[in-house]
Amino acid sequence: MRTFLLKRLPSALLVLLLASFAVFLILRLIPGDPATSLAGPDASPETVAAIRSQLGLDQPLFSQYAGWLGRLLSGDIGPSYAIGGQVADLIGDGLGATTQLTLGALLLVVLIALPLAVVGATTRSRPVAAVVQAVTTGVLAVPPFVTGVLLVLVFAVSLGLLPAGGHESLLREPDLAVQYLAMPAVCLALPSAAVLARYLKDGIERALAEDYVRTATALGVSRRRIVWRHALPNALPSAITVLGLQVGQLIAGAVLVERIFAWPGLGQLIEQGVIRRDYPVVQDLLLLVVAVYVTVQLLTDLAYTWLDPRIRWE
Amino acid sequence: MTALPRPPAPSRRNLLRAGLAGAGLMTLAACRSAVEHSRSAAADVDGAGSPRKGGVLSVAAAIDITPSLLFAQSANVLVQRLVFNTLTRYDDRLQPQPELATSWQVAPDGLSVTLKLREDVLFHSGRRFTADDVVFAVRNLQNPARSAQLRSTAATVTDFRKNGDFELTLVLAHPVSNLFDLFEFMIIPDAATIEEAVAGTRLIGTGPFTLTERKPGSSLSFARNERYWNPGRPYLDGVEIRVIPQAESLLSSLRTGQTHLSYNVRGKDAALLRDDPKFHVKQYDTGSGAYYIGVDVTAEHVSDKRVRQAIAWAIDRDRLVQQALGGYGSVSSVPWPKSSPAYTEVGATHYRHDPERARALLREAGAENITLPFAHATEPGPTAIAQILQYDLKQVGIETVLQPADSPTMQKQLISQTMPALWSLSHGFAQLHPATLAVSAYPFNEAKNSSHFSSPAYTDIVQRAWNRSDSDSPETKALYQQITDLLLDEEFVIDLAIAGLVEVTGSRARGVTLNKFGYLNLDDAYLTA
């Protein structure tokens, strides 16, 4: 495993370096800058120039980029320009909320996708298969902001069962936190669950067509055992790869879902940062997202090899 | 007798399932409801009379505060008067009333004003408020980095003469007619923590509430200032401002009782709540800003003022107010809301929807069938307004190429004077003394504006209206009229509608007020049972 990791690490670091450059450059290409945002409405050009100089935005781009990387490597990423406070604190607070949301959604993805896939792959009833197909297609077709608004209208406004938005810490108030988490997590999980269910269903169907399944059936092994103990584990490796990719989708989707449910996570922070051109917040956050994504891909590859012993670390 | 067969014993698996289901149900039953929890903070009120003490008022805001703009008019208006106080506050007739200043005397020549200050005021840190804090507040606004829109008025203060700790004379470079606009605008901060304040980490003022927690982008929590100088106030135990960027979610939070008050409900949504007895919808006619079309007077075609006037005639302002503002606003050809001393009905209705007249002016100017670039902000509201304007202009033969840009980009273009021929935005600062608009709002600034408009006549009128100590005399009002006439003639800023600031309160919130700059004042606010 160590050799495997050592082989993958340089490419992962290269991805991070390229991402840092892309993030830095793209932000500078967007019109508007932190100085105009900070100067506020009706500011004079002199005020804007003074703020630009104070923030070092009048320095050459390479010097700004090197300064940023230097601060990252030293571990002191400094203050936010516009949102207020230290970037590390802002990211720390947002990370907790987003982790809570994405882990909740990830759990739901598995809980929804697994039964849908198994039922879809094993049922002999055409109506049931059609329902599974319709559910997975429908959920994929409806964008999260529509799902979110519908969920709020039904469960918060009409039925009054769940809060319309907000957040509680799972560690501090677990019973309340679960209720605040329910709708955002469902909203975030549904599209990914549909994707995973489709892949998993195909995988199980392929596994069920294998010779060993026919042999097991001839030996009198129950259908349930064949599906759960043999076909499903064989379908899992490719599904895990898809699940890993879906983590990236969940993080991206969190931006929208957090906005709908006023969830104070990294998505909201990125949005605020972009709107206010808060370069340190956006740069550090986007790089963090890339780092998480790269790590998840590494872990996915490790899980893949663990689930399928035919694949060697090397 | 045949024994009855014993029912099959439940399997271990079934027992486990039943146990888990039972535990789940018991957990759910014992669980507190998050819905009730989010409302309960406001339900903890005591006392039988009215107004009641206690409770936490929850305010829904669409955007978070911008700490660096603490001393400017911005999204910070929700916190400025909660944490801080001003020297005076206007009543409905624009007459200043005491706040931290108990009385004032303007010198007959208008070159100084002497303030007597309250002696019983403490900052949240426990330090006593004195004349030194007023000196610091004025100097703070004079600092260009603070981006205060009334900096030019603050800059007229050239010297400070203290007479003890609670009397202060401000010496002015010249008389100014909007001095009390400055006193309404200028919050009094704590000098020792000013940098923490603009970094958003600590707010220390003399106001009715202390900031207890800020979660950037999410919420701000405030607790009652137990040493507040206003006896018996505030009634509330605390205030929570929740940032809910999505318009639909913000509306849902009001409907479900999670929040009690908001100023960010869209006009069309407010219209839906108007007939609901659970809500009270109020419109402030002081205006939260005025929508306008800005014109670069150096651009091709629109350098001719007849073309600019044609644009003003071409717009159906009534439709704009109804469709884009949900009816919350008033059509107007001038920047002044009805509460302004410069407002006249004749001025407000000067340009009506008259496409024929617009076409005639365009013919006269030789500008038929022209195409102009038109910048607007990408948010849904400004986009809807731009589309309405595009349609109206097309009817008179002016094609527009819409150039959507996000707010920071628009702001940068505005400040750097790089706007295209036309753009639509909103401006503030017309709700007070008219000189404030012409020296503080960038679109109208006589010295430098985004339209590249300059005129000795405009500069002369504005300076004469500003450089005088009386703001209500017939001479001053005549100057206001001259400003209005010049704006209507030159049309470098084509005013369209005064947006009404819409306040939506749940049925339990009472006593909420705003000052003329929209600062939220909750001194007298309370929650009913």
JSON list of C-alpha atoms in Angstrom, two decimals, chain A residues 14 34 86 94 96 103 110 112-114 116 123 163 167 187 214-215 225 234 261 275 277 279 293 312:
[
{"chain": "A", "resi": 14, "resn": "LEU", "atom": "CA", "xyz": [0.86, 18.28, -9.08]},
{"chain": "A", "resi": 34, "resn": "PRO", "atom": "CA", "xyz": [-11.92, 43.29, -3.47]},
{"chain": "A", "resi": 86, "resn": "GLN", "atom": "CA", "xyz": [-9.52, 34.93, 10.07]},
{"chain": "A", "resi": 94, "resn": "GLY", "atom": "CA", "xyz": [-18.04, 26.21, 7.62]},
{"chain": "A", "resi": 96, "resn": "GLY", "atom": "CA", "xyz": [-18.07, 21.49, 10.35]},
{"chain": "A", "resi": 103, "resn": "LEU", "atom": "CA", "xyz": [-21.94, 13.00, 5.47]},
{"chain": "A", "resi": 110, "resn": "VAL", "atom": "CA", "xyz": [-26.38, 4.72, 0.20]},
{"chain": "A", "resi": 112, "resn": "ILE", "atom": "CA", "xyz": [-31.72, 5.16, -0.88]},
{"chain": "A", "resi": 113, "resn": "ALA", "atom": "CA", "xyz": [-29.61, 3.72, -3.69]},
{"chain": "A", "resi": 114, "resn": "LEU", "atom": "CA", "xyz": [-29.02, 0.27, -2.21]},
{"chain": "A", "resi": 116, "resn": "LEU", "atom": "CA", "xyz": [-33.60, 0.80, -5.18]},
{"chain": "A", "resi": 123, "resn": "THR", "atom": "CA", "xyz": [-37.71, -7.83, -9.39]},
{"chain": "A", "resi": 163, "resn": "PRO", "atom": "CA", "xyz": [-37.76, 23.92, 10.30]},
{"chain": "A", "resi": 167, "resn": "HIS", "atom": "CA", "xyz": [-28.53, 24.69, 11.53]},
{"chain": "A", "resi": 187, "resn": "CYS", "atom": "CA", "xyz": [-32.32, 17.46, -1.21]},
{"chain": "A", "resi": 214, "resn": "ARG", "atom": "CA", "xyz": [-26.41, -20.27, -12.06]},
{"chain": "A", "resi": 215, "resn": "THR", "atom": "CA", "xyz": [-24.30, -22.85, -10.22]},
{"chain": "A", "resi": 225, "resn": "ARG", "atom": "CA", "xyz": [-28.35, -15.10, -0.28]},
{"chain": "A", "resi": 234, "resn": "ASN", "atom": "CA", "xyz": [-19.24, -8.16, -6.85]},
{"chain": "A", "resi": 261, "resn": "PHE", "atom": "CA", "xyz": [-31.74, 26.11, 3.61]},
{"chain": "A", "resi": 275, "resn": "ILE", "atom": "CA", "xyz": [-19.83, 38.01, -4.46]},
{"chain": "A", "resi": 277, "resn": "ARG", "atom": "CA", "xyz": [-14.38, 39.22, -4.26]},
{"chain": "A", "resi": 279, "resn": "TYR", "atom": "CA", "xyz": [-9.78, 36.53, -2.67]},
{"chain": "A", "resi": 293, "resn": "TYR", "atom": "CA", "xyz": [-11.56, 15.70, -3.91]},
{"chain": "A", "resi": 312, "resn": "ARG", "atom": "CA", "xyz": [-2.92, -5.20, -6.49]}
]
